């Protein structure tokens, strides 16, 4: 049963990140997800100091607020002449540094250290359960990640058209009356919530891989957004199952194995994607040259 909870947690992390990662990839904002995943650290610490506990809701609110602040600061710097990549680098390193100072100064006596935030430990998920009315409801991480995944799925389903137009052509979205700024901050808010909900399971660093790699793999396999979203979720689930099997076989880090499998799936898509695969394109070029030589 413990294996089931670990695999389910990994699948929820990978699926949630993959779903939102598709829009980050299309908007060429993949590294903004990296920035948010690090910059929310002071929000987590401030939420802990304010609430005095590690309950999920205060952590989500604190991280969500800092995630939105990160997006606001990046846009503010970019609109005032700073290059986009420089604005992201300056903002997330500054906020992450503040978070490191807060952790070292105020949370030395509790289990809120940098290893917990950066690396996480998905193997401990089955033992941290939630009890309601005297009943064991299962791991807290599954409830938290499941809730965030369903929230992202619900909002993307309700506003799919708006998210799609904003991702491909923000100027046209503004011209037809879609509030581009609102949907921009809504997407970044979901990224922030998903990032912090994944902290204890796979850690902040591996969340970055989950935000980018499954979506990038799906991008190589299809040109249709709704198919890309489905592929990214399927890739996340496959990565979780195979990653857990690999970690069990090697007796190694589960989160690291899941990310490794995700990278291998990307490599397969990069080489053998029907339209964009490196090997497939080389084979097509060779076939075309062969046909031209035959016709001469």
PDB file of N, CA, C and O in Angstrom, residues 57-135:
ATOM      1  N   UNK A  57      -2.491  24.889   4.280  1.00  0.00           N
ATOM      2  CA  UNK A  57      -3.146  26.110   3.815  1.00  0.00           C
ATOM      3  C   UNK A  57      -2.303  27.364   4.019  1.00  0.00           C
ATOM      4  O   UNK A  57      -2.112  28.144   3.061  1.00  0.00           O
ATOM      5  N   UNK A  58      -1.749  27.618   5.233  1.00  0.00           N
ATOM      6  CA  UNK A  58      -0.900  28.817   5.373  1.00  0.00           C
ATOM      7  C   UNK A  58       0.308  28.785   4.457  1.00  0.00           C
ATOM      8  O   UNK A  58       0.705  29.826   3.905  1.00  0.00           O
ATOM      9  N   UNK A  59       0.896  27.594   4.274  1.00  0.00           N
ATOM     10  CA  UNK A  59       2.058  27.482   3.376  1.00  0.00           C
ATOM     11  C   UNK A  59       1.685  27.838   1.940  1.00  0.00           C
ATOM     12  O   UNK A  59       2.406  28.541   1.236  1.00  0.00           O
ATOM     13  N   UNK A  60       0.522  27.343   1.503  1.00  0.00           N
ATOM     14  CA  UNK A  60       0.073  27.637   0.142  1.00  0.00           C
ATOM     15  C   UNK A  60      -0.186  29.124  -0.043  1.00  0.00           C
ATOM     16  O   UNK A  60       0.179  29.711  -1.066  1.00  0.00           O
ATOM     17  N   UNK A  61      -0.818  29.735   0.968  1.00  0.00           N
ATOM     18  CA  UNK A  61      -1.115  31.176   0.866  1.00  0.00           C
ATOM     19  C   UNK A  61       0.175  32.000   0.841  1.00  0.00           C
ATOM     20  O   UNK A  61       0.309  32.929   0.034  1.00  0.00           O
ATOM     21  N   UNK A  62       1.119  31.663   1.719  1.00  0.00           N
ATOM     22  CA  UNK A  62       2.382  32.399   1.749  1.00  0.00           C
ATOM     23  C   UNK A  62       3.167  32.243   0.462  1.00  0.00           C
ATOM     24  O   UNK A  62       3.678  33.224  -0.100  1.00  0.00           O
ATOM     25  N   UNK A  63       3.263  31.002  -0.017  1.00  0.00           N
ATOM     26  CA  UNK A  63       4.005  30.757  -1.254  1.00  0.00           C
ATOM     27  C   UNK A  63       3.307  31.388  -2.456  1.00  0.00           C
ATOM     28  O   UNK A  63       3.957  31.939  -3.351  1.00  0.00           O
ATOM     29  N   UNK A  64       1.964  31.305  -2.464  1.00  0.00           N
ATOM     30  CA  UNK A  64       1.216  31.898  -3.579  1.00  0.00           C
ATOM     31  C   UNK A  64       1.427  33.403  -3.654  1.00  0.00           C
ATOM     32  O   UNK A  64       1.599  33.967  -4.738  1.00  0.00           O
ATOM     33  N   UNK A  65       1.441  34.052  -2.479  1.00  0.00           N
ATOM     34  CA  UNK A  65       1.656  35.505  -2.454  1.00  0.00           C
ATOM     35  C   UNK A  65       3.047  35.861  -2.976  1.00  0.00           C
ATOM     36  O   UNK A  65       3.202  36.796  -3.774  1.00  0.00           O
ATOM     37  N   UNK A  66       4.065  35.107  -2.554  1.00  0.00           N
ATOM     38  CA  UNK A  66       5.428  35.398  -3.037  1.00  0.00           C
ATOM     39  C   UNK A  66       5.594  35.042  -4.514  1.00  0.00           C
ATOM     40  O   UNK A  66       6.358  35.689  -5.239  1.00  0.00           O
ATOM     41  N   UNK A  67       4.870  34.016  -4.978  1.00  0.00           N
ATOM     42  CA  UNK A  67       4.921  33.678  -6.399  1.00  0.00           C
ATOM     43  C   UNK A  67       4.387  34.815  -7.256  1.00  0.00           C
ATOM     44  O   UNK A  67       4.987  35.192  -8.271  1.00  0.00           O
ATOM     45  N   UNK A  68       3.255  35.384  -6.816  1.00  0.00           N
ATOM     46  CA  UNK A  68       2.689  36.520  -7.553  1.00  0.00           C
ATOM     47  C   UNK A  68       3.593  37.738  -7.449  1.00  0.00           C
ATOM     48  O   UNK A  68       3.734  38.499  -8.411  1.00  0.00           O
ATOM     49  N   UNK A  69       4.215  37.942  -6.278  1.00  0.00           N
ATOM     50  CA  UNK A  69       5.157  39.059  -6.127  1.00  0.00           C
ATOM     51  C   UNK A  69       6.347  38.893  -7.078  1.00  0.00           C
ATOM     52  O   UNK A  69       6.823  39.862  -7.670  1.00  0.00           O
ATOM     53  N   UNK A  70       6.805  37.640  -7.235  1.00  0.00           N
ATOM     54  CA  UNK A  70       7.911  37.369  -8.163  1.00  0.00           C
ATOM     55  C   UNK A  70       7.538  37.766  -9.586  1.00  0.00           C
ATOM     56  O   UNK A  70       8.312  38.441 -10.283  1.00  0.00           O
ATOM     57  N   UNK A  71       6.356  37.339 -10.020  1.00  0.00           N
ATOM     58  CA  UNK A  71       5.905  37.670 -11.377  1.00  0.00           C
ATOM     59  C   UNK A  71       5.788  39.183 -11.544  1.00  0.00           C
ATOM     60  O   UNK A  71       6.197  39.752 -12.564  1.00  0.00           O
ATOM     61  N   UNK A  72       5.239  39.852 -10.518  1.00  0.00           N
ATOM     62  CA  UNK A  72       5.070  41.309 -10.589  1.00  0.00           C
ATOM     63  C   UNK A  72       6.427  42.010 -10.706  1.00  0.00           C
ATOM     64  O   UNK A  72       6.608  42.912 -11.529  1.00  0.00           O
ATOM     65  N   UNK A  73       7.394  41.583  -9.884  1.00  0.00           N
ATOM     66  CA  UNK A  73       8.717  42.226  -9.913  1.00  0.00           C
ATOM     67  C   UNK A  73       9.438  41.973 -11.236  1.00  0.00           C
ATOM     68  O   UNK A  73      10.081  42.880 -11.774  1.00  0.00           O
ATOM     69  N   UNK A  74       9.313  40.745 -11.772  1.00  0.00           N
ATOM     70  CA  UNK A  74       9.949  40.439 -13.060  1.00  0.00           C
ATOM     71  C   UNK A  74       9.365  41.317 -14.157  1.00  0.00           C
ATOM     72  O   UNK A  74      10.105  41.896 -14.976  1.00  0.00           O
ATOM     73  N   UNK A  75       8.051  41.458 -14.166  1.00  0.00           N
ATOM     74  CA  UNK A  75       7.415  42.294 -15.194  1.00  0.00           C
ATOM     75  C   UNK A  75       7.780  43.766 -15.008  1.00  0.00           C
ATOM     76  O   UNK A  75       8.018  44.488 -15.978  1.00  0.00           O
ATOM     77  N   UNK A  76       7.844  44.202 -13.748  1.00  0.00           N
ATOM     78  CA  UNK A  76       8.181  45.603 -13.477  1.00  0.00           C
ATOM     79  C   UNK A  76       9.591  45.927 -13.980  1.00  0.00           C
ATOM     80  O   UNK A  76       9.804  46.964 -14.631  1.00  0.00           O
ATOM     81  N   UNK A  77      10.544  45.033 -13.691  1.00  0.00           N
ATOM     82  CA  UNK A  77      11.915  45.259 -14.156  1.00  0.00           C
ATOM     83  C   UNK A  77      11.991  45.220 -15.678  1.00  0.00           C
ATOM     84  O   UNK A  77      12.661  46.042 -16.310  1.00  0.00           O
ATOM     85  N   UNK A  78      11.283  44.234 -16.272  1.00  0.00           N
ATOM     86  CA  UNK A  78      11.326  44.087 -17.736  1.00  0.00           C
ATOM     87  C   UNK A  78      10.727  45.290 -18.447  1.00  0.00           C
ATOM     88  O   UNK A  78      11.255  45.754 -19.468  1.00  0.00           O
ATOM     89  N   UNK A  79       9.629  45.818 -17.899  1.00  0.00           N
ATOM     90  CA  UNK A  79       8.976  46.979 -18.529  1.00  0.00           C
ATOM     91  C   UNK A  79       9.783  48.252 -18.367  1.00  0.00           C
ATOM     92  O   UNK A  79       9.518  49.237 -19.044  1.00  0.00           O
ATOM     93  N   UNK A  80      10.755  48.231 -17.465  1.00  0.00           N
ATOM     94  CA  UNK A  80      11.586  49.421 -17.260  1.00  0.00           C
ATOM     95  C   UNK A  80      13.003  49.242 -17.784  1.00  0.00           C
ATOM     96  O   UNK A  80      13.951  49.835 -17.261  1.00  0.00           O
ATOM     97  N   UNK A  81      13.148  48.382 -18.787  1.00  0.00           N
ATOM     98  CA  UNK A  81      14.401  48.324 -19.526  1.00  0.00           C
ATOM     99  C   UNK A  81      15.332  47.179 -19.206  1.00  0.00           C
ATOM    100  O   UNK A  81      16.356  47.019 -19.878  1.00  0.00           O
ATOM    101  N   UNK A  82      15.028  46.370 -18.181  1.00  0.00           N
ATOM    102  CA  UNK A  82      15.898  45.241 -17.850  1.00  0.00           C
ATOM    103  C   UNK A  82      15.510  44.047 -18.728  1.00  0.00           C
ATOM    104  O   UNK A  82      14.327  43.762 -18.912  1.00  0.00           O
ATOM    105  N   UNK A  83      16.516  43.353 -19.283  1.00  0.00           N
ATOM    106  CA  UNK A  83      16.244  42.185 -20.114  1.00  0.00           C
ATOM    107  C   UNK A  83      15.475  41.134 -19.316  1.00  0.00           C
ATOM    108  O   UNK A  83      15.654  41.000 -18.101  1.00  0.00           O
ATOM    109  N   UNK A  84      14.646  40.369 -20.024  1.00  0.00           N
ATOM    110  CA  UNK A  84      13.765  39.416 -19.359  1.00  0.00           C
ATOM    111  C   UNK A  84      14.543  38.399 -18.524  1.00  0.00           C
ATOM    112  O   UNK A  84      14.192  38.134 -17.366  1.00  0.00           O
ATOM    113  N   UNK A  85      15.612  37.803 -19.121  1.00  0.00           N
ATOM    114  CA  UNK A  85      16.361  36.787 -18.375  1.00  0.00           C
ATOM    115  C   UNK A  85      17.087  37.394 -17.174  1.00  0.00           C
ATOM    116  O   UNK A  85      17.172  36.792 -16.097  1.00  0.00           O
ATOM    117  N   UNK A  86      17.578  38.645 -17.337  1.00  0.00           N
ATOM    118  CA  UNK A  86      18.231  39.315 -16.215  1.00  0.00           C
ATOM    119  C   UNK A  86      17.225  39.640 -15.114  1.00  0.00           C
ATOM    120  O   UNK A  86      17.531  39.515 -13.918  1.00  0.00           O
ATOM    121  N   UNK A  87      16.022  40.065 -15.505  1.00  0.00           N
ATOM    122  CA  UNK A  87      14.981  40.372 -14.511  1.00  0.00           C
ATOM    123  C   UNK A  87      14.614  39.137 -13.700  1.00  0.00           C
ATOM    124  O   UNK A  87      14.444  39.205 -12.476  1.00  0.00           O
ATOM    125  N   UNK A  88      14.511  37.972 -14.376  1.00  0.00           N
ATOM    126  CA  UNK A  88      14.195  36.725 -13.676  1.00  0.00           C
ATOM    127  C   UNK A  88      15.331  36.362 -12.721  1.00  0.00           C
ATOM    128  O   UNK A  88      15.096  36.023 -11.559  1.00  0.00           O
ATOM    129  N   UNK A  89      16.581  36.466 -13.216  1.00  0.00           N
ATOM    130  CA  UNK A  89      17.723  36.103 -12.382  1.00  0.00           C
ATOM    131  C   UNK A  89      17.848  36.975 -11.145  1.00  0.00           C
ATOM    132  O   UNK A  89      18.078  36.482 -10.037  1.00  0.00           O
ATOM    133  N   UNK A  90      17.699  38.295 -11.328  1.00  0.00           N
ATOM    134  CA  UNK A  90      17.821  39.217 -10.197  1.00  0.00           C
ATOM    135  C   UNK A  90      16.724  38.968  -9.168  1.00  0.00           C
ATOM    136  O   UNK A  90      16.976  38.896  -7.955  1.00  0.00           O
ATOM    137  N   UNK A  91      15.490  38.806  -9.648  1.00  0.00           N
ATOM    138  CA  UNK A  91      14.352  38.660  -8.722  1.00  0.00           C
ATOM    139  C   UNK A  91      14.437  37.384  -7.906  1.00  0.00           C
ATOM    140  O   UNK A  91      14.305  37.402  -6.678  1.00  0.00           O
ATOM    141  N   UNK A  92      14.665  36.237  -8.586  1.00  0.00           N
ATOM    142  CA  UNK A  92      14.580  34.988  -7.831  1.00  0.00           C
ATOM    143  C   UNK A  92      15.788  34.780  -6.920  1.00  0.00           C
ATOM    144  O   UNK A  92      15.658  34.230  -5.817  1.00  0.00           O
ATOM    145  N   UNK A  93      16.967  35.265  -7.331  1.00  0.00           N
ATOM    146  CA  UNK A  93      18.118  35.126  -6.425  1.00  0.00           C
ATOM    147  C   UNK A  93      17.965  36.023  -5.201  1.00  0.00           C
ATOM    148  O   UNK A  93      18.332  35.624  -4.087  1.00  0.00           O
ATOM    149  N   UNK A  94      17.416  37.231  -5.399  1.00  0.00           N
ATOM    150  CA  UNK A  94      17.216  38.136  -4.259  1.00  0.00           C
ATOM    151  C   UNK A  94      16.215  37.553  -3.267  1.00  0.00           C
ATOM    152  O   UNK A  94      16.472  37.504  -2.058  1.00  0.00           O
ATOM    153  N   UNK A  95      15.063  37.086  -3.772  1.00  0.00           N
ATOM    154  CA  UNK A  95      14.038  36.541  -2.877  1.00  0.00           C
ATOM    155  C   UNK A  95      14.488  35.230  -2.240  1.00  0.00           C
ATOM    156  O   UNK A  95      14.216  34.974  -1.062  1.00  0.00           O
ATOM    157  N   UNK A  96      15.163  34.390  -3.025  1.00  0.00           N
ATOM    158  CA  UNK A  96      15.636  33.116  -2.469  1.00  0.00           C
ATOM    159  C   UNK A  96      16.663  33.362  -1.360  1.00  0.00           C
ATOM    160  O   UNK A  96      16.662  32.682  -0.324  1.00  0.00           O
ATOM    161  N   UNK A  97      17.521  34.366  -1.558  1.00  0.00           N
ATOM    162  CA  UNK A  97      18.514  34.697  -0.531  1.00  0.00           C
ATOM    163  C   UNK A  97      17.836  35.165   0.746  1.00  0.00           C
ATOM    164  O   UNK A  97      18.245  34.790   1.858  1.00  0.00           O
ATOM    165  N   UNK A  98      16.794  35.967   0.607  1.00  0.00           N
ATOM    166  CA  UNK A  98      16.041  36.403   1.791  1.00  0.00           C
ATOM    167  C   UNK A  98      15.442  35.191   2.506  1.00  0.00           C
ATOM    168  O   UNK A  98      15.454  35.098   3.734  1.00  0.00           O
ATOM    169  N   UNK A  99      14.925  34.241   1.718  1.00  0.00           N
ATOM    170  CA  UNK A  99      14.366  33.021   2.304  1.00  0.00           C
ATOM    171  C   UNK A  99      15.407  32.219   3.058  1.00  0.00           C
ATOM    172  O   UNK A  99      15.138  31.696   4.146  1.00  0.00           O
ATOM    173  N   UNK A 100      16.609  32.113   2.498  1.00  0.00           N
ATOM    174  CA  UNK A 100      17.693  31.380   3.167  1.00  0.00           C
ATOM    175  C   UNK A 100      18.039  32.031   4.499  1.00  0.00           C
ATOM    176  O   UNK A 100      18.226  31.354   5.525  1.00  0.00           O
ATOM    177  N   UNK A 101      18.100  33.366   4.503  1.00  0.00           N
ATOM    178  CA  UNK A 101      18.407  34.087   5.751  1.00  0.00           C
ATOM    179  C   UNK A 101      17.309  33.842   6.788  1.00  0.00           C
ATOM    180  O   UNK A 101      17.585  33.585   7.967  1.00  0.00           O
ATOM    181  N   UNK A 102      16.038  33.906   6.363  1.00  0.00           N
ATOM    182  CA  UNK A 102      14.924  33.690   7.293  1.00  0.00           C
ATOM    183  C   UNK A 102      14.958  32.273   7.866  1.00  0.00           C
ATOM    184  O   UNK A 102      14.715  32.071   9.059  1.00  0.00           O
ATOM    185  N   UNK A 103      15.266  31.281   7.006  1.00  0.00           N
ATOM    186  CA  UNK A 103      15.340  29.894   7.479  1.00  0.00           C
ATOM    187  C   UNK A 103      16.442  29.746   8.528  1.00  0.00           C
ATOM    188  O   UNK A 103      16.244  29.150   9.594  1.00  0.00           O
ATOM    189  N   UNK A 104      17.613  30.321   8.231  1.00  0.00           N
ATOM    190  CA  UNK A 104      18.739  30.157   9.151  1.00  0.00           C
ATOM    191  C   UNK A 104      18.539  30.912  10.457  1.00  0.00           C
ATOM    192  O   UNK A 104      19.070  30.525  11.491  1.00  0.00           O
ATOM    193  N   UNK A 105      17.752  31.998  10.423  1.00  0.00           N
ATOM    194  CA  UNK A 105      17.577  32.820  11.616  1.00  0.00           C
ATOM    195  C   UNK A 105      16.418  32.370  12.510  1.00  0.00           C
ATOM    196  O   UNK A 105      16.505  32.451  13.728  1.00  0.00           O
ATOM    197  N   UNK A 106      15.331  31.903  11.922  1.00  0.00           N
ATOM    198  CA  UNK A 106      14.104  31.704  12.705  1.00  0.00           C
ATOM    199  C   UNK A 106      13.576  30.276  12.747  1.00  0.00           C
ATOM    200  O   UNK A 106      12.604  30.013  13.440  1.00  0.00           O
ATOM    201  N   UNK A 107      14.135  29.350  11.998  1.00  0.00           N
ATOM    202  CA  UNK A 107      13.537  28.000  11.959  1.00  0.00           C
ATOM    203  C   UNK A 107      14.566  26.918  12.277  1.00  0.00           C
ATOM    204  O   UNK A 107      14.457  25.810  11.780  1.00  0.00           O
ATOM    205  N   UNK A 108      15.506  27.236  13.131  1.00  0.00           N
ATOM    206  CA  UNK A 108      16.546  26.257  13.434  1.00  0.00           C
ATOM    207  C   UNK A 108      16.035  25.122  14.315  1.00  0.00           C
ATOM    208  O   UNK A 108      16.593  24.037  14.316  1.00  0.00           O
ATOM    209  N   UNK A 109      14.977  25.367  15.098  1.00  0.00           N
ATOM    210  CA  UNK A 109      14.493  24.368  16.037  1.00  0.00           C
ATOM    211  C   UNK A 109      13.348  23.528  15.488  1.00  0.00           C
ATOM    212  O   UNK A 109      12.744  22.741  16.215  1.00  0.00           O
ATOM    213  N   UNK A 110      12.999  23.720  14.219  1.00  0.00           N
ATOM    214  CA  UNK A 110      11.886  22.959  13.650  1.00  0.00           C
ATOM    215  C   UNK A 110      12.332  22.324  12.338  1.00  0.00           C
ATOM    216  O   UNK A 110      13.366  22.661  11.770  1.00  0.00           O
ATOM    217  N   UNK A 111      11.492  21.391  11.852  1.00  0.00           N
ATOM    218  CA  UNK A 111      11.809  20.689  10.611  1.00  0.00           C
ATOM    219  C   UNK A 111      11.370  21.513   9.409  1.00  0.00           C
ATOM    220  O   UNK A 111      10.405  21.206   8.720  1.00  0.00           O
ATOM    221  N   UNK A 112      12.040  22.639   9.226  1.00  0.00           N
ATOM    222  CA  UNK A 112      11.778  23.471   8.047  1.00  0.00           C
ATOM    223  C   UNK A 112      13.133  23.927   7.527  1.00  0.00           C
ATOM    224  O   UNK A 112      13.440  25.099   7.464  1.00  0.00           O
ATOM    225  N   UNK A 113      13.977  22.978   7.203  1.00  0.00           N
ATOM    226  CA  UNK A 113      15.327  23.309   6.766  1.00  0.00           C
ATOM    227  C   UNK A 113      15.412  23.327   5.248  1.00  0.00           C
ATOM    228  O   UNK A 113      14.460  23.003   4.531  1.00  0.00           O
ATOM    229  N   UNK A 114      16.609  23.701   4.745  1.00  0.00           N
ATOM    230  CA  UNK A 114      16.760  23.836   3.296  1.00  0.00           C
ATOM    231  C   UNK A 114      16.667  22.491   2.583  1.00  0.00           C
ATOM    232  O   UNK A 114      16.179  22.411   1.456  1.00  0.00           O
ATOM    233  N   UNK A 115      17.144  21.418   3.224  1.00  0.00           N
ATOM    234  CA  UNK A 115      17.046  20.106   2.581  1.00  0.00           C
ATOM    235  C   UNK A 115      15.594  19.723   2.344  1.00  0.00           C
ATOM    236  O   UNK A 115      15.234  19.164   1.314  1.00  0.00           O
ATOM    237  N   UNK A 116      14.741  20.033   3.353  1.00  0.00           N
ATOM    238  CA  UNK A 116      13.316  19.727   3.219  1.00  0.00           C
ATOM    239  C   UNK A 116      12.714  20.476   2.044  1.00  0.00           C
ATOM    240  O   UNK A 116      11.920  19.945   1.277  1.00  0.00           O
ATOM    241  N   UNK A 117      13.086  21.762   1.910  1.00  0.00           N
ATOM    242  CA  UNK A 117      12.508  22.585   0.843  1.00  0.00           C
ATOM    243  C   UNK A 117      13.086  22.224  -0.523  1.00  0.00           C
ATOM    244  O   UNK A 117      12.369  22.123  -1.513  1.00  0.00           O
ATOM    245  N   UNK A 118      14.396  22.001  -0.602  1.00  0.00           N
ATOM    246  CA  UNK A 118      15.045  21.807  -1.894  1.00  0.00           C
ATOM    247  C   UNK A 118      14.897  20.382  -2.424  1.00  0.00           C
ATOM    248  O   UNK A 118      14.683  20.175  -3.617  1.00  0.00           O
ATOM    249  N   UNK A 119      15.019  19.384  -1.541  1.00  0.00           N
ATOM    250  CA  UNK A 119      15.074  18.001  -2.020  1.00  0.00           C
ATOM    251  C   UNK A 119      13.827  17.184  -1.695  1.00  0.00           C
ATOM    252  O   UNK A 119      13.457  16.296  -2.450  1.00  0.00           O
ATOM    253  N   UNK A 120      13.163  17.470  -0.545  1.00  0.00           N
ATOM    254  CA  UNK A 120      11.974  16.723  -0.176  1.00  0.00           C
ATOM    255  C   UNK A 120      12.299  15.251   0.063  1.00  0.00           C
ATOM    256  O   UNK A 120      13.447  14.818   0.009  1.00  0.00           O
ATOM    257  N   UNK A 121      11.276  14.465   0.366  1.00  0.00           N
ATOM    258  CA  UNK A 121      11.455  13.024   0.494  1.00  0.00           C
ATOM    259  C   UNK A 121      10.109  12.330   0.299  1.00  0.00           C
ATOM    260  O   UNK A 121       9.291  12.248   1.213  1.00  0.00           O
ATOM    261  N   UNK A 122       9.900  11.853  -0.895  1.00  0.00           N
ATOM    262  CA  UNK A 122       8.612  11.279  -1.257  1.00  0.00           C
ATOM    263  C   UNK A 122       8.374   9.944  -0.542  1.00  0.00           C
ATOM    264  O   UNK A 122       7.233   9.526  -0.351  1.00  0.00           O
ATOM    265  N   UNK A 123       9.447   9.278  -0.102  1.00  0.00           N
ATOM    266  CA  UNK A 123       9.286   7.974   0.556  1.00  0.00           C
ATOM    267  C   UNK A 123       8.581   8.094   1.903  1.00  0.00           C
ATOM    268  O   UNK A 123       8.008   7.117   2.393  1.00  0.00           O
ATOM    269  N   UNK A 124       8.590   9.301   2.529  1.00  0.00           N
ATOM    270  CA  UNK A 124       7.955   9.487   3.827  1.00  0.00           C
ATOM    271  C   UNK A 124       6.475   9.852   3.712  1.00  0.00           C
ATOM    272  O   UNK A 124       5.797   9.985   4.734  1.00  0.00           O
ATOM    273  N   UNK A 125       5.987  10.047   2.503  1.00  0.00           N
ATOM    274  CA  UNK A 125       4.607  10.482   2.302  1.00  0.00           C
ATOM    275  C   UNK A 125       3.581   9.576   2.993  1.00  0.00           C
ATOM    276  O   UNK A 125       2.647  10.059   3.646  1.00  0.00           O
ATOM    277  N   UNK A 126       3.681   8.239   2.905  1.00  0.00           N
ATOM    278  CA  UNK A 126       2.625   7.379   3.495  1.00  0.00           C
ATOM    279  C   UNK A 126       2.492   7.506   5.004  1.00  0.00           C
ATOM    280  O   UNK A 126       1.447   7.150   5.555  1.00  0.00           O
ATOM    281  N   UNK A 127       3.529   8.007   5.700  1.00  0.00           N
ATOM    282  CA  UNK A 127       3.480   8.064   7.165  1.00  0.00           C
ATOM    283  C   UNK A 127       2.928   9.385   7.700  1.00  0.00           C
ATOM    284  O   UNK A 127       2.626   9.485   8.876  1.00  0.00           O
ATOM    285  N   UNK A 128       2.839  10.392   6.862  1.00  0.00           N
ATOM    286  CA  UNK A 128       2.281  11.682   7.285  1.00  0.00           C
ATOM    287  C   UNK A 128       0.826  11.737   6.841  1.00  0.00           C
ATOM    288  O   UNK A 128       0.493  12.222   5.765  1.00  0.00           O
ATOM    289  N   UNK A 129      -0.065  11.194   7.672  1.00  0.00           N
ATOM    290  CA  UNK A 129      -1.472  11.043   7.272  1.00  0.00           C
ATOM    291  C   UNK A 129      -2.359  12.116   7.894  1.00  0.00           C
ATOM    292  O   UNK A 129      -1.986  12.766   8.873  1.00  0.00           O
ATOM    293  N   UNK A 130      -3.543  12.249   7.332  1.00  0.00           N
ATOM    294  CA  UNK A 130      -4.530  13.223   7.799  1.00  0.00           C
ATOM    295  C   UNK A 130      -5.688  12.459   8.435  1.00  0.00           C
ATOM    296  O   UNK A 130      -6.251  11.550   7.818  1.00  0.00           O
ATOM    297  N   UNK A 131      -6.018  12.827   9.670  1.00  0.00           N
ATOM    298  CA  UNK A 131      -7.134  12.186  10.365  1.00  0.00           C
ATOM    299  C   UNK A 131      -8.302  13.156  10.441  1.00  0.00           C
ATOM    300  O   UNK A 131      -8.122  14.345  10.756  1.00  0.00           O
ATOM    301  N   UNK A 132      -9.496  12.642  10.146  1.00  0.00           N
ATOM    302  CA  UNK A 132     -10.712  13.466  10.200  1.00  0.00           C
ATOM    303  C   UNK A 132     -11.813  12.648  10.863  1.00  0.00           C
ATOM    304  O   UNK A 132     -12.117  11.549  10.424  1.00  0.00           O
ATOM    305  N   UNK A 133     -12.343  13.194  11.952  1.00  0.00           N
ATOM    306  CA  UNK A 133     -13.398  12.532  12.728  1.00  0.00           C
ATOM    307  C   UNK A 133     -12.946  11.139  13.179  1.00  0.00           C
ATOM    308  O   UNK A 133     -13.730  10.180  13.167  1.00  0.00           O
ATOM    309  N   UNK A 134     -11.678  11.029  13.534  1.00  0.00           N
ATOM    310  CA  UNK A 134     -11.158   9.757  14.027  1.00  0.00           C
ATOM    311  C   UNK A 134     -10.803   8.757  12.947  1.00  0.00           C
ATOM    312  O   UNK A 134     -10.389   7.634  13.261  1.00  0.00           O
ATOM    313  N   UNK A 135     -10.978   9.132  11.702  1.00  0.00           N
ATOM    314  CA  UNK A 135     -10.678   8.214  10.598  1.00  0.00           C
ATOM    315  C   UNK A 135      -9.382   8.627   9.899  1.00  0.00           C
ATOM    316  O   UNK A 135      -9.116   9.823   9.742  1.00  0.00           O
TER     317      UNK A 135
END
